[in-house]
């Protein structure tokens, strides 16, 4: 059901088309838009309609409509606001959620639009009251009380004060915050935001701030000044229960059917979704909330009638503080759906026309038909950003027999689906060195190994004094950060751990672990050289997919297969993975539709296979929750329109992005709770508060305050100085409010990232450990690893194209040994020393770049650092320069000789003899 904008009140036309707020005041029963400069200013004698339009990541718009009723507004005016919200929703397509907001009892969602608070003023249009404007020349001393996020103007008298609440005394020259002895640190910190708002709004930012603690005597100057306004200090009495305070006890939920203007109770044994009929309206009375559910086929008049009946129901029973929430069938809120025993999942969206065209084109081409007209290029999809430096230092351990064994650099990117792994990655963050410690569990790994992996990783994080981020990953649910860290990853079938071997032996399962001499099929996937994987799949034709490239081998018989929907990049990645899986082996290329009989024979014959590319779940709009873990039960509360200031140092918060879960732990949180951070994340996944069908394998990150990585802070407008402050939340905010802004603390400096010897920021392709490739470059197959490693040292970063992964001392970018670089590398060294172990690789020695920072290693590390300085291009040039530099020749910072330009010319009278004549013009 919808109505045309032409039939709508002119004030509503064109609304809800862009992200943001729109507000109307009811004047003479008509909506009148108010200017944006007046948003957040409400008058007690008026009613308002507020439309919040939110642009979602999927490109759609979400609408929330609120109608706010001042305590002095007339009943007719309030009813008009309720009816107009129904009309506005219908004009917007009938998808909005509608909320009734009563002054002093507004929903937190509504208050989040007007941070830190709203402070309704006396006056109104319909009531005949005069709007009171602020007058700084004749300032009126006022007393406010803060109840959570609600700020109420109360009588200016000592008898108003109590030990439980926080009060704000607004005088002409100073604002006092009085903290009741029973108030919490978090409540005090939030009240300071109101103090700042009053200072900016009513004092033009020019007045003093004072804090007064309950019980502080006259000896304190600020306390004495505060009590002077009340005629002197006197003990406060215990607060009596507030009159008219509605308490919503746990009562049975009632379901009422609104049909033809009448309300009829619906009897049920179990509250099921099937009780709701699409041609009717229903009331779900939960005590504190009254939900009005409107079926999709109900008329506009029926919805208006239901809205009026809901208002009358609460009015007749004097339930002035009950929230009315109106939802439309198909667009119900999470809280509404959670009231029912079961709620059906939203059906998956159908394939787009482009996806359908691709499937048909692949099928026809496979049959040998010309599909040129059908093969329309798909629009380029934006790859997700990793927000993590990909040139850091990586160590990997395999879990084996309740311990971990360090893998050699050549094996640390080769995982088995039956094993579990622990990895540690140190890298350069935005303003400091960062460390990520994680676990990866294969699909066929045993539970005992999974528990051991998490336990070992948690001990490493604890040893690092919680300065490292921890992540728990499962095969098939890895985030982009994981792939960028490993860059070139191979996942083999089977396992090498004793736990996996024991499991298959006890259950009589054949060991299908990968063998280089056996039959194996790999699917190659990824978005580029810095993010590519080869995953072993069943060697049958049904495993093929027209959107991917594959590697098939049986011993030394090797085939590559490219689907018709693959790109040149996909085929390039296949070649790179082939150099890892089967180096120095000749392969036979196969194109989809022209395969040889031998190829099909290895796969057991032809069969149907898919052409649709596997699509990973998309990151959704983030939701922030505060968490309390009590007696094993997790209680969460959503924070709407969150900011960094919502992250209180005394609490634990969860950021839900659907594809990943972040558990943020404040510095003031008890150590016992810190150790349970991962458990809190797992409980949240099981709880699935947003009813988004979270998988148990959803990645969970644990983040400690002060060590937030860029891929977490990107969800906020982040000020790292705030997370590095000392003290509790109240002390921090008091320092900011009194100081007029965030303190300029001495933050730990991190050295400037140096990519290929340069200190300037470069393109991602130059930063990658595997480096970018040039399609024009002639590919050389069959290089030995030693030759590749040698060549890699001298190739330019702009045209480097490895046919095998780089020799795999994955250390942070080369750097010159300056005092700054020595100081700023101390954190990563400390973390490595604390979190690492004395494990040594079973096959090759530990690379110098990932050993613990012992004294015996320092000379070698300094020598390596000096050798690593300079750009790739300088290395290429230095190849043909005589290393025995004469003492009387000038040298640059790297000890290389410097020659005048004139001597480099071929026509020079005194040409440089140390440079190969065939390279002279290139160098010039």
Short mmCIF file of C-alpha atoms in Angstrom, two decimals, residues 439-693:
data_model
loop_
_atom_site.label_atom_id
_atom_site.label_comp_id
_atom_site.label_asym_id
_atom_site.label_seq_id
_atom_site.Cartn_x
_atom_site.Cartn_y
_atom_site.Cartn_z
CA UNK A 439 44.38 -18.62 15.00
CA UNK A 440 43.22 -20.37 11.83
CA UNK A 441 41.29 -23.63 12.09
CA UNK A 442 40.75 -25.81 9.05
CA UNK A 443 37.31 -27.26 8.26
CA UNK A 444 38.48 -30.79 9.08
CA UNK A 445 40.52 -29.88 12.18
CA UNK A 446 39.69 -31.56 15.49
CA UNK A 447 38.14 -29.67 18.39
CA UNK A 448 41.07 -30.41 20.70
CA UNK A 449 43.49 -28.66 18.34
CA UNK A 450 41.12 -25.69 17.97
CA UNK A 451 40.95 -25.21 21.73
CA UNK A 452 44.73 -25.55 22.02
CA UNK A 453 45.29 -22.96 19.27
CA UNK A 454 43.07 -20.37 20.95
CA UNK A 455 44.66 -21.04 24.32
CA UNK A 456 48.19 -20.61 22.95
CA UNK A 457 47.25 -17.41 21.13
CA UNK A 458 45.56 -16.01 24.24
CA UNK A 459 48.70 -16.65 26.30
CA UNK A 460 50.75 -14.79 23.68
CA UNK A 461 48.39 -11.82 23.90
CA UNK A 462 48.48 -11.89 27.69
CA UNK A 463 52.29 -12.03 27.60
CA UNK A 464 52.21 -8.95 25.37
CA UNK A 465 50.22 -7.17 28.11
CA UNK A 466 47.15 -7.15 25.86
CA UNK A 467 48.79 -4.69 23.46
CA UNK A 468 48.20 -7.10 20.57
CA UNK A 469 44.93 -7.62 18.72
CA UNK A 470 43.70 -11.23 18.79
CA UNK A 471 41.57 -12.85 16.09
CA UNK A 472 39.88 -16.24 15.84
CA UNK A 473 39.43 -17.48 12.27
CA UNK A 474 37.93 -20.51 10.57
CA UNK A 475 38.58 -21.76 7.05
CA UNK A 476 36.16 -20.24 4.58
CA UNK A 477 35.34 -17.21 6.78
CA UNK A 478 38.66 -15.36 6.64
CA UNK A 479 38.57 -11.54 6.48
CA UNK A 480 40.48 -9.53 3.90
CA UNK A 481 43.19 -8.71 6.48
CA UNK A 482 44.15 -12.39 6.72
CA UNK A 483 44.59 -12.79 2.96
CA UNK A 484 46.60 -9.59 2.65
CA UNK A 485 48.93 -10.70 5.44
CA UNK A 486 49.66 -14.04 3.76
CA UNK A 487 49.30 -12.71 0.20
CA UNK A 488 49.99 -16.07 -1.47
CA UNK A 489 48.21 -18.89 0.39
CA UNK A 490 47.77 -22.57 -0.40
CA UNK A 491 45.22 -24.73 1.42
CA UNK A 492 45.78 -28.48 1.05
CA UNK A 493 43.51 -31.38 1.93
CA UNK A 494 44.29 -33.58 4.92
CA UNK A 495 46.52 -32.72 7.83
CA UNK A 496 49.96 -33.22 9.37
CA UNK A 497 49.17 -32.80 13.07
CA UNK A 498 49.08 -35.76 15.42
CA UNK A 499 45.53 -34.82 16.47
CA UNK A 500 44.24 -35.13 12.92
CA UNK A 501 46.14 -38.37 12.30
CA UNK A 502 44.73 -39.84 15.49
CA UNK A 503 41.18 -38.78 14.61
CA UNK A 504 41.13 -40.39 11.16
CA UNK A 505 42.76 -43.56 12.50
CA UNK A 506 40.19 -43.95 15.29
CA UNK A 507 37.28 -43.35 12.91
CA UNK A 508 38.54 -45.51 10.05
CA UNK A 509 38.81 -42.56 7.64
CA UNK A 510 41.22 -42.76 4.72
CA UNK A 511 44.04 -40.26 4.85
CA UNK A 512 43.55 -38.01 1.81
CA UNK A 513 46.35 -35.60 2.71
CA UNK A 514 47.91 -33.84 -0.28
CA UNK A 515 50.72 -35.58 -2.11
CA UNK A 516 52.88 -33.96 -4.80
CA UNK A 517 52.95 -37.28 -6.65
CA UNK A 518 49.21 -37.89 -6.48
CA UNK A 519 46.10 -36.53 -8.20
CA UNK A 520 45.03 -33.06 -7.04
CA UNK A 521 42.84 -30.19 -8.27
CA UNK A 522 43.25 -26.60 -7.05
CA UNK A 523 40.88 -23.66 -7.48
CA UNK A 524 42.73 -20.34 -7.78
CA UNK A 525 41.04 -17.23 -6.41
CA UNK A 526 41.91 -13.73 -5.29
CA UNK A 527 41.97 -10.11 -6.33
CA UNK A 528 45.65 -9.63 -7.09
CA UNK A 529 49.23 -10.65 -6.27
CA UNK A 530 48.78 -9.32 -2.75
CA UNK A 531 45.65 -11.44 -2.22
CA UNK A 532 45.61 -14.84 -3.93
CA UNK A 533 44.86 -18.38 -2.81
CA UNK A 534 44.98 -21.88 -4.23
CA UNK A 535 42.47 -24.17 -2.50
CA UNK A 536 42.53 -27.92 -3.08
CA UNK A 537 39.11 -29.32 -4.06
CA UNK A 538 37.79 -32.73 -5.06
CA UNK A 539 39.39 -33.84 -8.38
CA UNK A 540 36.09 -34.23 -10.25
CA UNK A 541 34.54 -32.22 -13.08
CA UNK A 542 31.71 -30.91 -10.88
CA UNK A 543 34.32 -28.97 -8.89
CA UNK A 544 35.03 -26.75 -11.90
CA UNK A 545 33.49 -23.29 -12.27
CA UNK A 546 33.49 -21.03 -15.33
CA UNK A 547 34.44 -18.05 -13.15
CA UNK A 548 37.72 -19.54 -11.91
CA UNK A 549 41.05 -20.93 -13.05
CA UNK A 550 42.27 -24.35 -11.90
CA UNK A 551 45.48 -26.35 -11.61
CA UNK A 552 45.24 -30.13 -12.11
CA UNK A 553 48.16 -32.46 -11.63
CA UNK A 554 48.78 -36.19 -11.45
CA UNK A 555 52.41 -36.54 -10.54
CA UNK A 556 54.35 -34.61 -13.18
CA UNK A 557 51.38 -34.41 -15.55
CA UNK A 558 50.11 -30.85 -15.06
CA UNK A 559 47.14 -29.05 -16.63
CA UNK A 560 45.92 -25.47 -16.17
CA UNK A 561 42.26 -24.73 -16.92
CA UNK A 562 40.74 -21.26 -17.45
CA UNK A 563 36.97 -20.76 -17.32
CA UNK A 564 35.28 -18.63 -19.97
CA UNK A 565 34.36 -15.96 -17.43
CA UNK A 566 37.90 -15.51 -16.09
CA UNK A 567 40.03 -12.44 -16.71
CA UNK A 568 43.69 -11.93 -17.58
CA UNK A 569 44.29 -11.22 -13.89
CA UNK A 570 42.74 -14.56 -12.89
CA UNK A 571 45.03 -16.36 -15.32
CA UNK A 572 48.05 -14.44 -14.05
CA UNK A 573 47.28 -15.53 -10.50
CA UNK A 574 46.98 -19.13 -11.71
CA UNK A 575 50.48 -18.93 -13.18
CA UNK A 576 51.84 -17.57 -9.92
CA UNK A 577 50.23 -20.35 -7.88
CA UNK A 578 51.48 -22.93 -10.36
CA UNK A 579 55.05 -21.79 -9.65
CA UNK A 580 54.46 -22.62 -5.99
CA UNK A 581 52.57 -25.90 -6.32
CA UNK A 582 54.47 -27.37 -9.28
CA UNK A 583 57.65 -25.37 -9.93
CA UNK A 584 59.97 -26.36 -12.78
CA UNK A 585 57.25 -28.53 -14.32
CA UNK A 586 55.85 -28.04 -17.82
CA UNK A 587 52.08 -27.54 -17.87
CA UNK A 588 49.46 -27.92 -20.61
CA UNK A 589 46.95 -25.09 -20.92
CA UNK A 590 43.25 -25.92 -21.28
CA UNK A 591 40.48 -23.49 -22.25
CA UNK A 592 36.91 -24.15 -21.27
CA UNK A 593 35.16 -25.83 -24.19
CA UNK A 594 38.34 -27.17 -25.82
CA UNK A 595 39.67 -29.60 -23.23
CA UNK A 596 41.58 -32.77 -24.19
CA UNK A 597 40.34 -36.27 -23.41
CA UNK A 598 43.26 -36.78 -21.02
CA UNK A 599 42.13 -33.79 -18.95
CA UNK A 600 38.58 -35.18 -18.59
CA UNK A 601 39.96 -38.63 -17.92
CA UNK A 602 41.90 -37.39 -14.88
CA UNK A 603 38.68 -35.85 -13.54
CA UNK A 604 36.73 -39.07 -14.03
CA UNK A 605 34.82 -37.83 -17.08
CA UNK A 606 32.67 -34.81 -17.97
CA UNK A 607 29.80 -33.57 -15.82
CA UNK A 608 27.81 -30.41 -15.23
CA UNK A 609 29.42 -27.65 -13.20
CA UNK A 610 28.61 -24.12 -12.08
CA UNK A 611 29.41 -20.83 -13.73
CA UNK A 612 28.39 -18.53 -10.91
CA UNK A 613 31.21 -16.94 -8.96
CA UNK A 614 31.16 -17.51 -5.24
CA UNK A 615 30.34 -14.23 -3.52
CA UNK A 616 31.60 -13.56 -0.04
CA UNK A 617 29.26 -11.99 2.48
CA UNK A 618 29.27 -8.23 2.34
CA UNK A 619 30.07 -6.09 5.33
CA UNK A 620 26.89 -4.52 6.70
CA UNK A 621 26.37 -1.21 8.44
CA UNK A 622 28.09 -1.54 11.83
CA UNK A 623 26.21 -1.76 15.13
CA UNK A 624 27.76 -1.02 18.53
CA UNK A 625 26.66 -2.76 21.73
CA UNK A 626 27.64 -2.31 25.36
CA UNK A 627 28.12 -5.67 27.11
CA UNK A 628 27.79 -7.02 30.60
CA UNK A 629 28.76 -10.63 31.38
CA UNK A 630 27.01 -11.74 34.56
CA UNK A 631 27.03 -15.33 35.83
CA UNK A 632 27.76 -16.63 32.34
CA UNK A 633 24.91 -14.66 30.76
CA UNK A 634 25.63 -11.91 28.26
CA UNK A 635 23.48 -8.79 28.33
CA UNK A 636 23.84 -6.33 25.47
CA UNK A 637 22.42 -2.90 24.72
CA UNK A 638 22.67 -1.22 21.34
CA UNK A 639 24.15 2.27 21.08
CA UNK A 640 22.62 4.16 18.17
CA UNK A 641 24.67 6.53 15.99
CA UNK A 642 27.76 5.74 18.02
CA UNK A 643 30.96 7.74 18.29
CA UNK A 644 34.37 7.12 19.85
CA UNK A 645 33.19 8.86 23.03
CA UNK A 646 30.75 5.98 23.63
CA UNK A 647 33.67 3.64 24.26
CA UNK A 648 34.02 3.91 28.04
CA UNK A 649 37.32 2.70 29.47
CA UNK A 650 35.51 0.78 32.26
CA UNK A 651 33.37 -1.30 29.89
CA UNK A 652 33.37 -3.91 27.12
CA UNK A 653 31.78 -3.16 23.75
CA UNK A 654 31.01 -5.21 20.66
CA UNK A 655 31.12 -3.81 17.13
CA UNK A 656 29.06 -6.03 14.81
CA UNK A 657 29.83 -5.67 11.09
CA UNK A 658 28.15 -8.98 10.16
CA UNK A 659 31.28 -10.32 8.42
CA UNK A 660 33.40 -9.69 11.53
CA UNK A 661 32.85 -9.11 15.24
CA UNK A 662 35.10 -6.78 17.26
CA UNK A 663 35.23 -7.02 21.05
CA UNK A 664 36.66 -3.76 22.45
CA UNK A 665 37.98 -3.88 26.02
CA UNK A 666 38.69 -0.70 28.01
CA UNK A 667 41.91 -0.24 29.99
CA UNK A 668 39.99 -0.04 33.27
CA UNK A 669 38.29 -3.42 32.74
CA UNK A 670 39.22 -6.12 35.23
CA UNK A 671 41.89 -8.57 34.03
CA UNK A 672 39.55 -11.53 34.55
CA UNK A 673 37.06 -9.95 32.15
CA UNK A 674 39.82 -9.18 29.65
CA UNK A 675 40.70 -12.85 29.55
CA UNK A 676 37.05 -13.60 28.69
CA UNK A 677 36.94 -11.20 25.75
CA UNK A 678 36.94 -13.97 23.14
CA UNK A 679 34.25 -15.87 25.08
CA UNK A 680 32.11 -12.71 25.10
CA UNK A 681 32.43 -12.50 21.32
CA UNK A 682 31.47 -16.16 20.91
CA UNK A 683 28.43 -15.73 23.17
CA UNK A 684 27.38 -12.71 21.09
CA UNK A 685 27.61 -14.75 17.89
CA UNK A 686 25.39 -17.44 19.42
CA UNK A 687 22.96 -14.83 20.75
CA UNK A 688 22.71 -13.24 17.28
CA UNK A 689 21.07 -10.15 18.72
CA UNK A 690 20.38 -8.61 15.29
CA UNK A 691 18.87 -11.89 14.04
CA UNK A 692 21.19 -11.75 11.02
CA UNK A 693 21.91 -15.48 11.07
#
